[in-house]
mmCIF file of N, CA and C in Angstrom:
data_model
loop_
_atom_site.group_PDB
_atom_site.id
_atom_site.type_symbol
_atom_site.label_atom_id
_atom_site.label_comp_id
_atom_site.label_asym_id
_atom_site.label_seq_id
_atom_site.Cartn_x
_atom_site.Cartn_y
_atom_site.Cartn_z
ATOM 1 N N MET L 1 34.238 -30.122 12.372
ATOM 2 C CA MET L 1 33.434 -29.925 11.168
ATOM 3 C C MET L 1 32.259 -29.011 11.501
ATOM 4 N N ALA L 2 31.857 -28.205 10.569
ATOM 5 C CA ALA L 2 30.790 -27.238 10.759
ATOM 6 C C ALA L 2 29.438 -27.908 10.870
ATOM 7 N N ALA L 3 28.549 -27.219 11.560
ATOM 8 C CA ALA L 3 27.167 -27.679 11.611
ATOM 9 C C ALA L 3 26.554 -27.451 10.235
ATOM 10 N N ALA L 4 25.969 -28.489 9.670
ATOM 11 C CA ALA L 4 25.427 -28.417 8.307
ATOM 12 C C ALA L 4 24.405 -27.302 8.113
ATOM 13 N N PRO L 5 23.466 -27.086 9.061
ATOM 14 C CA PRO L 5 22.490 -26.017 8.825
ATOM 15 C C PRO L 5 23.132 -24.641 8.661
ATOM 16 N N SER L 6 24.196 -24.366 9.430
ATOM 17 C CA SER L 6 24.866 -23.068 9.302
ATOM 18 C C SER L 6 25.503 -22.918 7.930
ATOM 19 N N ILE L 7 26.201 -23.943 7.508
ATOM 20 C CA ILE L 7 26.859 -23.912 6.202
ATOM 21 C C ILE L 7 25.816 -23.809 5.095
ATOM 22 N N ASP L 8 24.757 -24.580 5.205
ATOM 23 C CA ASP L 8 23.704 -24.540 4.189
ATOM 24 C C ASP L 8 23.051 -23.165 4.116
ATOM 25 N N ALA L 9 22.812 -22.544 5.273
ATOM 26 C CA ALA L 9 22.203 -21.213 5.281
ATOM 27 C C ALA L 9 23.124 -20.193 4.617
ATOM 28 N N LEU L 10 24.409 -20.268 4.914
ATOM 29 C CA LEU L 10 25.359 -19.354 4.272
ATOM 30 C C LEU L 10 25.430 -19.594 2.768
ATOM 31 N N ARG L 11 25.428 -20.843 2.371
ATOM 32 C CA ARG L 11 25.515 -21.183 0.946
ATOM 33 C C ARG L 11 24.268 -20.711 0.191
ATOM 34 N N SER L 12 23.104 -20.879 0.785
ATOM 35 C CA SER L 12 21.864 -20.529 0.081
ATOM 36 C C SER L 12 21.750 -19.031 -0.172
ATOM 37 N N THR L 13 22.406 -18.220 0.636
ATOM 38 C CA THR L 13 22.339 -16.776 0.415
ATOM 39 C C THR L 13 22.887 -16.401 -0.954
ATOM 40 N N VAL L 14 23.922 -17.077 -1.389
ATOM 41 C CA VAL L 14 24.520 -16.760 -2.691
ATOM 42 C C VAL L 14 23.485 -16.938 -3.791
ATOM 43 N N SER L 15 22.845 -18.096 -3.832
ATOM 44 C CA SER L 15 21.859 -18.339 -4.893
ATOM 45 C C SER L 15 20.645 -17.428 -4.734
ATOM 46 N N ASP L 16 20.257 -17.127 -3.498
ATOM 47 C CA ASP L 16 19.124 -16.219 -3.284
ATOM 48 C C ASP L 16 19.441 -14.817 -3.799
ATOM 49 N N LEU L 17 20.643 -14.333 -3.510
ATOM 50 C CA LEU L 17 21.028 -12.992 -3.954
ATOM 51 C C LEU L 17 21.117 -12.930 -5.478
ATOM 52 N N VAL L 18 21.675 -13.955 -6.086
ATOM 53 C CA VAL L 18 21.750 -14.009 -7.550
ATOM 54 C C VAL L 18 20.341 -14.007 -8.139
ATOM 55 N N ALA L 19 19.462 -14.845 -7.601
ATOM 56 C CA ALA L 19 18.093 -14.940 -8.124
ATOM 57 C C ALA L 19 17.344 -13.615 -7.985
ATOM 58 N N LEU L 20 17.553 -12.919 -6.888
ATOM 59 C CA LEU L 20 16.855 -11.647 -6.668
ATOM 60 C C LEU L 20 17.332 -10.539 -7.596
ATOM 61 N N THR L 21 18.601 -10.562 -7.965
ATOM 62 C CA THR L 21 19.165 -9.427 -8.701
ATOM 63 C C THR L 21 19.398 -9.688 -10.189
ATOM 64 N N ALA L 22 19.427 -10.936 -10.590
ATOM 65 C CA ALA L 22 19.707 -11.260 -11.998
ATOM 66 C C ALA L 22 18.572 -10.789 -12.897
ATOM 67 N N ASN L 23 18.934 -10.340 -14.062
ATOM 68 C CA ASN L 23 17.970 -9.946 -15.095
ATOM 69 C C ASN L 23 17.015 -8.850 -14.640
ATOM 70 N N ARG L 24 17.463 -8.019 -13.745
ATOM 71 C CA ARG L 24 16.660 -6.879 -13.293
ATOM 72 C C ARG L 24 17.134 -5.634 -14.024
ATOM 73 N N ALA L 25 16.202 -4.758 -14.310
ATOM 74 C CA ALA L 25 16.558 -3.487 -14.938
ATOM 75 C C ALA L 25 17.393 -2.666 -13.956
ATOM 76 N N PRO L 26 18.444 -2.022 -14.444
ATOM 77 C CA PRO L 26 19.267 -1.194 -13.556
ATOM 78 C C PRO L 26 18.439 -0.169 -12.775
ATOM 79 N N ARG L 27 17.400 0.349 -13.410
ATOM 80 C CA ARG L 27 16.531 1.331 -12.746
ATOM 81 C C ARG L 27 15.868 0.722 -11.518
ATOM 82 N N ASP L 28 15.392 -0.527 -11.650
ATOM 83 C CA ASP L 28 14.744 -1.195 -10.515
ATOM 84 C C ASP L 28 15.721 -1.413 -9.364
ATOM 85 N N LEU L 29 16.955 -1.727 -9.699
ATOM 86 C CA LEU L 29 17.966 -1.998 -8.675
ATOM 87 C C LEU L 29 18.463 -0.725 -7.999
ATOM 88 N N SER L 30 18.249 0.419 -8.654
ATOM 89 C CA SER L 30 18.743 1.676 -8.089
ATOM 90 C C SER L 30 17.662 2.490 -7.381
ATOM 91 N N LEU L 31 16.439 1.978 -7.322
ATOM 92 C CA LEU L 31 15.370 2.681 -6.611
ATOM 93 C C LEU L 31 15.698 2.745 -5.126
ATOM 94 N N SER L 32 15.585 3.952 -4.551
ATOM 95 C CA SER L 32 15.836 4.087 -3.112
ATOM 96 C C SER L 32 14.740 4.948 -2.484
ATOM 97 N N PRO L 33 13.651 4.295 -2.102
ATOM 98 C CA PRO L 33 12.535 5.032 -1.514
ATOM 99 C C PRO L 33 12.934 5.682 -0.188
ATOM 100 N N ARG L 34 12.446 6.868 0.046
ATOM 101 C CA ARG L 34 12.673 7.593 1.298
ATOM 102 C C ARG L 34 14.153 7.762 1.633
ATOM 103 N N GLY L 35 14.999 7.741 0.635
ATOM 104 C CA GLY L 35 16.422 7.927 0.882
ATOM 105 C C GLY L 35 17.128 6.722 1.474
ATOM 106 N N ASP L 36 16.422 5.580 1.580
ATOM 107 C CA ASP L 36 17.054 4.349 2.065
ATOM 108 C C ASP L 36 17.995 3.822 0.990
ATOM 109 N N TRP L 37 18.748 2.807 1.336
ATOM 110 C CA TRP L 37 19.612 2.169 0.353
ATOM 111 C C TRP L 37 18.772 1.496 -0.728
ATOM 112 N N SER L 38 19.281 1.505 -1.941
ATOM 113 C CA SER L 38 18.668 0.768 -3.050
ATOM 114 C C SER L 38 19.085 -0.697 -2.954
ATOM 115 N N ALA L 39 18.466 -1.540 -3.771
ATOM 116 C CA ALA L 39 18.859 -2.955 -3.815
ATOM 117 C C ALA L 39 20.333 -3.086 -4.208
ATOM 118 N N ALA L 40 20.788 -2.235 -5.130
ATOM 119 C CA ALA L 40 22.197 -2.267 -5.536
ATOM 120 C C ALA L 40 23.106 -1.918 -4.362
ATOM 121 N N GLN L 41 22.719 -0.930 -3.581
ATOM 122 C CA GLN L 41 23.522 -0.547 -2.419
ATOM 123 C C GLN L 41 23.506 -1.626 -1.339
ATOM 124 N N VAL L 42 22.371 -2.285 -1.168
ATOM 125 C CA VAL L 42 22.285 -3.373 -0.183
ATOM 126 C C VAL L 42 23.204 -4.519 -0.605
ATOM 127 N N ALA L 43 23.202 -4.847 -1.898
ATOM 128 C CA ALA L 43 24.085 -5.915 -2.392
ATOM 129 C C ALA L 43 25.552 -5.545 -2.163
ATOM 130 N N ALA L 44 25.901 -4.287 -2.403
ATOM 131 C CA ALA L 44 27.278 -3.833 -2.163
ATOM 132 C C ALA L 44 27.619 -3.931 -0.676
ATOM 133 N N HIS L 45 26.672 -3.562 0.173
ATOM 134 C CA HIS L 45 26.887 -3.659 1.622
ATOM 135 C C HIS L 45 27.082 -5.111 2.053
ATOM 136 N N MET L 46 26.317 -6.016 1.477
ATOM 137 C CA MET L 46 26.480 -7.436 1.813
ATOM 138 C C MET L 46 27.885 -7.914 1.448
ATOM 139 N N ALA L 47 28.386 -7.458 0.306
ATOM 140 C CA ALA L 47 29.753 -7.827 -0.092
ATOM 141 C C ALA L 47 30.776 -7.212 0.863
ATOM 142 N N ASP L 48 30.547 -5.966 1.274
ATOM 143 C CA ASP L 48 31.447 -5.326 2.239
ATOM 144 C C ASP L 48 31.454 -6.084 3.562
ATOM 145 N N ALA L 49 30.273 -6.454 4.044
ATOM 146 C CA ALA L 49 30.176 -7.188 5.313
ATOM 147 C C ALA L 49 30.881 -8.536 5.208
ATOM 148 N N GLU L 50 30.758 -9.181 4.064
ATOM 149 C CA GLU L 50 31.436 -10.469 3.871
ATOM 150 C C GLU L 50 32.950 -10.288 3.927
ATOM 151 N N LEU L 51 33.433 -9.198 3.381
ATOM 152 C CA LEU L 51 34.862 -8.893 3.450
ATOM 153 C C LEU L 51 35.308 -8.722 4.904
ATOM 154 N N VAL L 52 34.539 -7.971 5.672
ATOM 155 C CA VAL L 52 34.869 -7.731 7.081
ATOM 156 C C VAL L 52 34.858 -9.046 7.861
ATOM 157 N N TYR L 53 33.817 -9.859 7.665
ATOM 158 C CA TYR L 53 33.749 -11.141 8.373
ATOM 159 C C TYR L 53 34.861 -12.086 7.920
ATOM 160 N N SER L 54 35.268 -11.990 6.667
ATOM 161 C CA SER L 54 36.386 -12.809 6.182
ATOM 162 C C SER L 54 37.632 -12.557 7.021
ATOM 163 N N VAL L 55 37.918 -11.298 7.245
ATOM 164 C CA VAL L 55 39.098 -10.927 8.026
ATOM 165 C C VAL L 55 38.925 -11.336 9.484
ATOM 166 N N ARG L 56 37.756 -11.060 10.049
ATOM 167 C CA ARG L 56 37.528 -11.396 11.460
ATOM 168 C C ARG L 56 37.695 -12.895 11.718
ATOM 169 N N ILE L 57 37.093 -13.714 10.892
ATOM 170 C CA ILE L 57 37.175 -15.168 11.089
ATOM 171 C C ILE L 57 38.627 -15.628 11.003
ATOM 172 N N ARG L 58 39.353 -15.115 10.033
ATOM 173 C CA ARG L 58 40.750 -15.513 9.868
ATOM 174 C C ARG L 58 41.615 -15.041 11.036
ATOM 175 N N MET L 59 41.330 -13.859 11.556
ATOM 176 C CA MET L 59 42.068 -13.374 12.718
ATOM 177 C C MET L 59 41.812 -14.265 13.934
ATOM 178 N N VAL L 60 40.557 -14.633 14.144
ATOM 179 C CA VAL L 60 40.219 -15.473 15.297
ATOM 180 C C VAL L 60 40.863 -16.851 15.165
ATOM 181 N N LEU L 61 40.963 -17.350 13.956
ATOM 182 C CA LEU L 61 41.591 -18.663 13.754
ATOM 183 C C LEU L 61 43.100 -18.641 13.961
ATOM 184 N N THR L 62 43.733 -17.513 13.707
ATOM 185 C CA THR L 62 45.198 -17.493 13.714
ATOM 186 C C THR L 62 45.818 -16.745 14.889
ATOM 187 N N ASP L 63 45.030 -15.934 15.585
ATOM 188 C CA ASP L 63 45.542 -15.157 16.718
ATOM 189 C C ASP L 63 44.806 -15.570 17.989
ATOM 190 N N GLU L 64 45.415 -15.310 19.125
ATOM 191 C CA GLU L 64 44.752 -15.585 20.399
ATOM 192 C C GLU L 64 43.923 -14.377 20.811
ATOM 193 N N ASN L 65 42.608 -14.568 20.816
ATOM 194 C CA ASN L 65 41.638 -13.546 21.228
ATOM 195 C C ASN L 65 41.969 -12.164 20.657
ATOM 196 N N PRO L 66 41.984 -12.041 19.328
ATOM 197 C CA PRO L 66 42.325 -10.757 18.712
ATOM 198 C C PRO L 66 41.229 -9.714 18.932
ATOM 199 N N ALA L 67 41.623 -8.457 18.846
ATOM 200 C CA ALA L 67 40.661 -7.357 18.857
ATOM 201 C C ALA L 67 40.000 -7.307 17.480
ATOM 202 N N LEU L 68 38.682 -7.248 17.479
ATOM 203 C CA LEU L 68 37.906 -7.184 16.239
ATOM 204 C C LEU L 68 37.266 -5.805 16.161
ATOM 205 N N VAL L 69 37.695 -5.020 15.214
ATOM 206 C CA VAL L 69 37.179 -3.656 15.106
ATOM 207 C C VAL L 69 35.889 -3.631 14.299
ATOM 208 N N GLY L 70 35.063 -2.658 14.612
ATOM 209 C CA GLY L 70 33.851 -2.435 13.839
ATOM 210 C C GLY L 70 34.172 -1.585 12.617
ATOM 211 N N TYR L 71 33.140 -1.288 11.866
ATOM 212 C CA TYR L 71 33.327 -0.387 10.728
ATOM 213 C C TYR L 71 32.060 0.424 10.548
ATOM 214 N N ASP L 72 32.188 1.578 9.961
ATOM 215 C CA ASP L 72 31.072 2.486 9.755
ATOM 216 C C ASP L 72 30.426 2.158 8.409
ATOM 217 N N GLU L 73 29.319 1.422 8.465
ATOM 218 C CA GLU L 73 28.639 0.979 7.237
ATOM 219 C C GLU L 73 28.244 2.153 6.357
ATOM 220 N N GLN L 74 27.746 3.218 6.977
ATOM 221 C CA GLN L 74 27.317 4.385 6.203
ATOM 222 C C GLN L 74 28.507 5.051 5.505
ATOM 223 N N ALA L 75 29.620 5.146 6.207
ATOM 224 C CA ALA L 75 30.815 5.754 5.602
ATOM 225 C C ALA L 75 31.318 4.903 4.445
ATOM 226 N N TRP L 76 31.313 3.576 4.636
ATOM 227 C CA TRP L 76 31.736 2.694 3.544
ATOM 228 C C TRP L 76 30.809 2.886 2.350
ATOM 229 N N ALA L 77 29.506 2.953 2.602
ATOM 230 C CA ALA L 77 28.543 3.093 1.504
ATOM 231 C C ALA L 77 28.721 4.424 0.781
ATOM 232 N N SER L 78 28.905 5.507 1.541
ATOM 233 C CA SER L 78 29.002 6.806 0.879
ATOM 234 C C SER L 78 30.359 7.018 0.207
ATOM 235 N N ARG L 79 31.433 6.567 0.836
ATOM 236 C CA ARG L 79 32.764 6.787 0.252
ATOM 237 C C ARG L 79 33.141 5.734 -0.777
ATOM 238 N N LEU L 80 32.795 4.485 -0.507
ATOM 239 C CA LEU L 80 33.213 3.390 -1.378
ATOM 240 C C LEU L 80 32.109 2.931 -2.324
ATOM 241 N N GLY L 81 30.897 3.382 -2.085
ATOM 242 C CA GLY L 81 29.746 2.933 -2.865
ATOM 243 C C GLY L 81 29.800 3.278 -4.335
ATOM 244 N N VAL L 82 30.533 4.319 -4.681
ATOM 245 C CA VAL L 82 30.641 4.681 -6.093
ATOM 246 C C VAL L 82 31.300 3.565 -6.892
ATOM 247 N N CYS L 83 32.034 2.701 -6.211
ATOM 248 C CA CYS L 83 32.681 1.571 -6.885
ATOM 249 C C CYS L 83 31.703 0.424 -7.107
ATOM 250 N N ASP L 84 30.519 0.515 -6.516
ATOM 251 C CA ASP L 84 29.577 -0.604 -6.514
ATOM 252 C C ASP L 84 28.269 -0.283 -7.231
ATOM 253 N N LEU L 85 28.329 0.557 -8.244
ATOM 254 C CA LEU L 85 27.110 0.901 -8.955
ATOM 255 C C LEU L 85 26.605 -0.265 -9.791
ATOM 256 N N ASN L 86 27.467 -1.182 -10.146
ATOM 257 C CA ASN L 86 27.094 -2.351 -10.935
ATOM 258 C C ASN L 86 26.765 -3.498 -9.988
ATOM 259 N N VAL L 87 25.488 -3.868 -9.943
ATOM 260 C CA VAL L 87 25.053 -4.931 -9.023
ATOM 261 C C VAL L 87 25.744 -6.249 -9.332
ATOM 262 N N GLY L 88 25.977 -6.532 -10.593
ATOM 263 C CA GLY L 88 26.661 -7.772 -10.954
ATOM 264 C C GLY L 88 28.046 -7.850 -10.333
ATOM 265 N N GLY L 89 28.741 -6.718 -10.280
ATOM 266 C CA GLY L 89 30.056 -6.681 -9.652
ATOM 267 C C GLY L 89 29.978 -6.930 -8.158
ATOM 268 N N SER L 90 28.985 -6.332 -7.506
ATOM 269 C CA SER L 90 28.809 -6.541 -6.063
ATOM 270 C C SER L 90 28.448 -7.983 -5.757
ATOM 271 N N VAL L 91 27.545 -8.536 -6.542
ATOM 272 C CA VAL L 91 27.134 -9.928 -6.324
ATOM 273 C C VAL L 91 28.308 -10.865 -6.601
ATOM 274 N N GLY L 92 29.089 -10.568 -7.631
ATOM 275 C CA GLY L 92 30.269 -11.383 -7.918
ATOM 276 C C GLY L 92 31.287 -11.335 -6.790
ATOM 277 N N ARG L 93 31.497 -10.148 -6.239
ATOM 278 C CA ARG L 93 32.425 -9.994 -5.111
ATOM 279 C C ARG L 93 31.903 -10.756 -3.896
ATOM 280 N N PHE L 94 30.594 -10.640 -3.639
ATOM 281 C CA PHE L 94 29.989 -11.373 -2.524
ATOM 282 C C PHE L 94 30.180 -12.880 -2.708
ATOM 283 N N ARG L 95 29.895 -13.358 -3.907
ATOM 284 C CA ARG L 95 30.001 -14.800 -4.186
ATOM 285 C C ARG L 95 31.433 -15.299 -3.988
ATOM 286 N N LEU L 96 32.396 -14.564 -4.497
ATOM 287 C CA LEU L 96 33.799 -14.952 -4.369
ATOM 288 C C LEU L 96 34.218 -15.037 -2.898
ATOM 289 N N LEU L 97 33.874 -14.010 -2.133
ATOM 290 C CA LEU L 97 34.225 -13.991 -0.707
ATOM 291 C C LEU L 97 33.484 -15.076 0.068
ATOM 292 N N ARG L 98 32.200 -15.224 -0.202
ATOM 293 C CA ARG L 98 31.410 -16.227 0.517
ATOM 294 C C ARG L 98 31.918 -17.628 0.211
ATOM 295 N N ASP L 99 32.231 -17.901 -1.050
ATOM 296 C CA ASP L 99 32.750 -19.234 -1.404
ATOM 297 C C ASP L 99 34.047 -19.528 -0.657
ATOM 298 N N ALA L 100 34.934 -18.539 -0.568
ATOM 299 C CA ALA L 100 36.188 -18.732 0.177
ATOM 300 C C ALA L 100 35.901 -18.966 1.656
ATOM 301 N N ASN L 101 34.947 -18.225 2.204
ATOM 302 C CA ASN L 101 34.597 -18.409 3.615
ATOM 303 C C ASN L 101 33.958 -19.765 3.862
ATOM 304 N N LEU L 102 33.132 -20.211 2.946
ATOM 305 C CA LEU L 102 32.513 -21.534 3.097
ATOM 306 C C LEU L 102 33.568 -22.631 3.112
ATOM 307 N N ARG L 103 34.526 -22.537 2.199
ATOM 308 C CA ARG L 103 35.592 -23.551 2.178
ATOM 309 C C ARG L 103 36.356 -23.563 3.502
ATOM 310 N N LEU L 104 36.641 -22.384 4.025
ATOM 311 C CA LEU L 104 37.347 -22.303 5.300
ATOM 312 C C LEU L 104 36.492 -22.871 6.434
ATOM 313 N N LEU L 105 35.246 -22.463 6.514
ATOM 314 C CA LEU L 105 34.371 -22.929 7.591
ATOM 315 C C LEU L 105 34.155 -24.437 7.532
ATOM 316 N N GLU L 106 34.067 -24.970 6.331
ATOM 317 C CA GLU L 106 33.887 -26.422 6.185
ATOM 318 C C GLU L 106 35.111 -27.200 6.666
ATOM 319 N N SER L 107 36.250 -26.541 6.730
ATOM 320 C CA SER L 107 37.479 -27.218 7.144
ATOM 321 C C SER L 107 37.706 -27.168 8.657
ATOM 322 N N LEU L 108 36.880 -26.419 9.380
ATOM 323 C CA LEU L 108 37.123 -26.232 10.811
ATOM 324 C C LEU L 108 36.896 -27.504 11.611
ATOM 325 N N GLU L 109 37.751 -27.681 12.597
ATOM 326 C CA GLU L 109 37.546 -28.725 13.599
ATOM 327 C C GLU L 109 36.502 -28.199 14.588
ATOM 328 N N GLU L 110 35.844 -29.106 15.276
ATOM 329 C CA GLU L 110 34.772 -28.702 16.193
ATOM 330 C C GLU L 110 35.237 -27.645 17.195
ATOM 331 N N ALA L 111 36.402 -27.815 17.781
ATOM 332 C CA ALA L 111 36.901 -26.873 18.791
ATOM 333 C C ALA L 111 37.148 -25.479 18.212
ATOM 334 N N GLU L 112 37.450 -25.398 16.930
ATOM 335 C CA GLU L 112 37.745 -24.096 16.325
ATOM 336 C C GLU L 112 36.518 -23.194 16.271
ATOM 337 N N TRP L 113 35.336 -23.771 16.239
ATOM 338 C CA TRP L 113 34.105 -22.978 16.222
ATOM 339 C C TRP L 113 33.953 -22.154 17.499
ATOM 340 N N SER L 114 34.638 -22.559 18.563
ATOM 341 C CA SER L 114 34.550 -21.868 19.857
ATOM 342 C C SER L 114 35.657 -20.840 20.064
ATOM 343 N N ARG L 115 36.582 -20.742 19.134
ATOM 344 C CA ARG L 115 37.665 -19.754 19.280
ATOM 345 C C ARG L 115 37.065 -18.353 19.350
ATOM 346 N N LEU L 116 37.710 -17.487 20.135
ATOM 347 C CA LEU L 116 37.149 -16.172 20.431
ATOM 348 C C LEU L 116 38.002 -15.023 19.923
ATOM 349 N N GLY L 117 37.289 -13.951 19.582
ATOM 350 C CA GLY L 117 37.883 -12.646 19.362
ATOM 351 C C GLY L 117 37.058 -11.672 20.177
ATOM 352 N N THR L 118 37.607 -10.506 20.462
ATOM 353 C CA THR L 118 36.863 -9.519 21.243
ATOM 354 C C THR L 118 36.559 -8.315 20.374
ATOM 355 N N HIS L 119 35.275 -8.150 20.094
ATOM 356 C CA HIS L 119 34.801 -7.015 19.308
ATOM 357 C C HIS L 119 34.735 -5.800 20.228
ATOM 358 N N LEU L 120 35.172 -4.664 19.734
ATOM 359 C CA LEU L 120 35.249 -3.472 20.571
ATOM 360 C C LEU L 120 33.883 -3.015 21.075
ATOM 361 N N ASP L 121 32.808 -3.301 20.345
ATOM 362 C CA ASP L 121 31.459 -2.907 20.760
ATOM 363 C C ASP L 121 30.630 -4.076 21.283
ATOM 364 N N GLN L 122 30.856 -5.268 20.752
ATOM 365 C CA GLN L 122 29.990 -6.410 21.052
ATOM 366 C C GLN L 122 30.583 -7.400 22.053
ATOM 367 N N GLY L 123 31.810 -7.199 22.466
ATOM 368 C CA GLY L 123 32.440 -8.113 23.417
ATOM 369 C C GLY L 123 32.963 -9.361 22.730
ATOM 370 N N GLU L 124 33.097 -10.443 23.513
ATOM 371 C CA GLU L 124 33.662 -11.678 22.973
ATOM 372 C C GLU L 124 32.713 -12.326 21.970
ATOM 373 N N LEU L 125 33.290 -12.740 20.843
ATOM 374 C CA LEU L 125 32.533 -13.416 19.790
ATOM 375 C C LEU L 125 33.291 -14.663 19.373
ATOM 376 N N SER L 126 32.586 -15.781 19.353
ATOM 377 C CA SER L 126 33.175 -17.009 18.816
ATOM 378 C C SER L 126 32.939 -17.038 17.312
ATOM 379 N N ILE L 127 33.630 -17.923 16.647
ATOM 380 C CA ILE L 127 33.384 -18.093 15.212
ATOM 381 C C ILE L 127 31.945 -18.535 14.990
ATOM 382 N N ALA L 128 31.436 -19.433 15.838
ATOM 383 C CA ALA L 128 30.043 -19.880 15.708
ATOM 384 C C ALA L 128 29.085 -18.702 15.840
ATOM 385 N N THR L 129 29.343 -17.809 16.785
ATOM 386 C CA THR L 129 28.487 -16.633 16.964
ATOM 387 C C THR L 129 28.582 -15.706 15.760
ATOM 388 N N MET L 130 29.784 -15.524 15.234
ATOM 389 C CA MET L 130 29.931 -14.683 14.047
ATOM 390 C C MET L 130 29.147 -15.255 12.871
ATOM 391 N N VAL L 131 29.173 -16.569 12.712
ATOM 392 C CA VAL L 131 28.418 -17.203 11.626
ATOM 393 C C VAL L 131 26.923 -16.985 11.839
ATOM 394 N N ASP L 132 26.453 -17.123 13.076
ATOM 395 C CA ASP L 132 25.036 -16.862 13.359
ATOM 396 C C ASP L 132 24.670 -15.420 13.034
ATOM 397 N N LYS L 133 25.545 -14.487 13.379
ATOM 398 C CA LYS L 133 25.297 -13.075 13.068
ATOM 399 C C LYS L 133 25.279 -12.847 11.554
ATOM 400 N N LEU L 134 26.157 -13.522 10.855
ATOM 401 C CA LEU L 134 26.212 -13.382 9.406
ATOM 402 C C LEU L 134 24.944 -13.931 8.755
ATOM 403 N N ILE L 135 24.439 -15.042 9.258
ATOM 404 C CA ILE L 135 23.188 -15.608 8.737
ATOM 405 C C ILE L 135 22.033 -14.635 8.967
ATOM 406 N N ALA L 136 21.945 -14.069 10.169
ATOM 407 C CA ALA L 136 20.884 -13.097 10.462
ATOM 408 C C ALA L 136 21.027 -11.864 9.572
ATOM 409 N N HIS L 137 22.254 -11.424 9.354
ATOM 410 C CA HIS L 137 22.529 -10.279 8.485
ATOM 411 C C HIS L 137 22.063 -10.580 7.058
ATOM 412 N N ASP L 138 22.391 -11.759 6.567
ATOM 413 C CA ASP L 138 21.957 -12.173 5.226
ATOM 414 C C ASP L 138 20.440 -12.118 5.111
ATOM 415 N N ARG L 139 19.761 -12.720 6.076
ATOM 416 C CA ARG L 139 18.290 -12.787 6.023
ATOM 417 C C ARG L 139 17.672 -11.397 6.043
ATOM 418 N N GLU L 140 18.210 -10.540 6.896
ATOM 419 C CA GLU L 140 17.695 -9.173 6.988
ATOM 420 C C GLU L 140 17.814 -8.457 5.647
ATOM 421 N N HIS L 141 18.976 -8.570 5.014
ATOM 422 C CA HIS L 141 19.189 -7.814 3.783
ATOM 423 C C HIS L 141 18.551 -8.460 2.558
ATOM 424 N N LEU L 142 18.420 -9.770 2.528
ATOM 425 C CA LEU L 142 17.655 -10.394 1.439
ATOM 426 C C LEU L 142 16.197 -9.954 1.517
ATOM 427 N N SER L 143 15.654 -9.891 2.720
ATOM 428 C CA SER L 143 14.285 -9.413 2.906
ATOM 429 C C SER L 143 14.160 -7.956 2.467
ATOM 430 N N GLN L 144 15.146 -7.156 2.804
ATOM 431 C CA GLN L 144 15.150 -5.753 2.406
ATOM 432 C C GLN L 144 15.151 -5.623 0.881
ATOM 433 N N ILE L 145 15.963 -6.415 0.203
ATOM 434 C CA ILE L 145 16.012 -6.370 -1.263
ATOM 435 C C ILE L 145 14.664 -6.788 -1.847
ATOM 436 N N ARG L 146 14.070 -7.841 -1.300
ATOM 437 C CA ARG L 146 12.752 -8.282 -1.796
ATOM 438 C C ARG L 146 11.729 -7.157 -1.714
ATOM 439 N N LYS L 147 11.744 -6.417 -0.623
ATOM 440 C CA LYS L 147 10.781 -5.324 -0.434
ATOM 441 C C LYS L 147 11.064 -4.147 -1.361
ATOM 442 N N LEU L 148 12.313 -3.950 -1.721
ATOM 443 C CA LEU L 148 12.685 -2.815 -2.566
ATOM 444 C C LEU L 148 12.357 -3.029 -4.039
ATOM 445 N N LEU L 149 12.381 -4.273 -4.483
ATOM 446 C CA LEU L 149 12.209 -4.537 -5.913
ATOM 447 C C LEU L 149 10.740 -4.591 -6.297
ATOM 448 N N PRO L 150 10.425 -4.001 -7.459
ATOM 449 C CA PRO L 150 9.022 -4.019 -7.916
ATOM 450 C C PRO L 150 8.591 -5.407 -8.369
#
């Protein structure tokens, strides 16, 4: 079974992201000072990262020490970002993926948290480590969105 604080931290990101982006003017969500990502782009990136972690976690659970590839966040944002101009769509995609991941993580046996995959850049990663990285990623980008919004 998962450690409750990890699951709770992952779950709270959904409500935090919804609260930060709901009922905001599209103009506010699309502001990108100094050419940085806008709040809308950050939300789309969070959904993309959740998709990547969804696959990684499932690979580690079903394969023996699978290779975990990285992805070019900037390339995804520039090539695929045109599909994510609607923040509600990005937040909905994030919520759907996160809810599925939470259900899976809540079902894990204690030993499964230690299963490993090998990331091409980061080396061996356990599911527990991936969850910790995902929590840190969430916190970083929620903070970024808070700073971007007026």
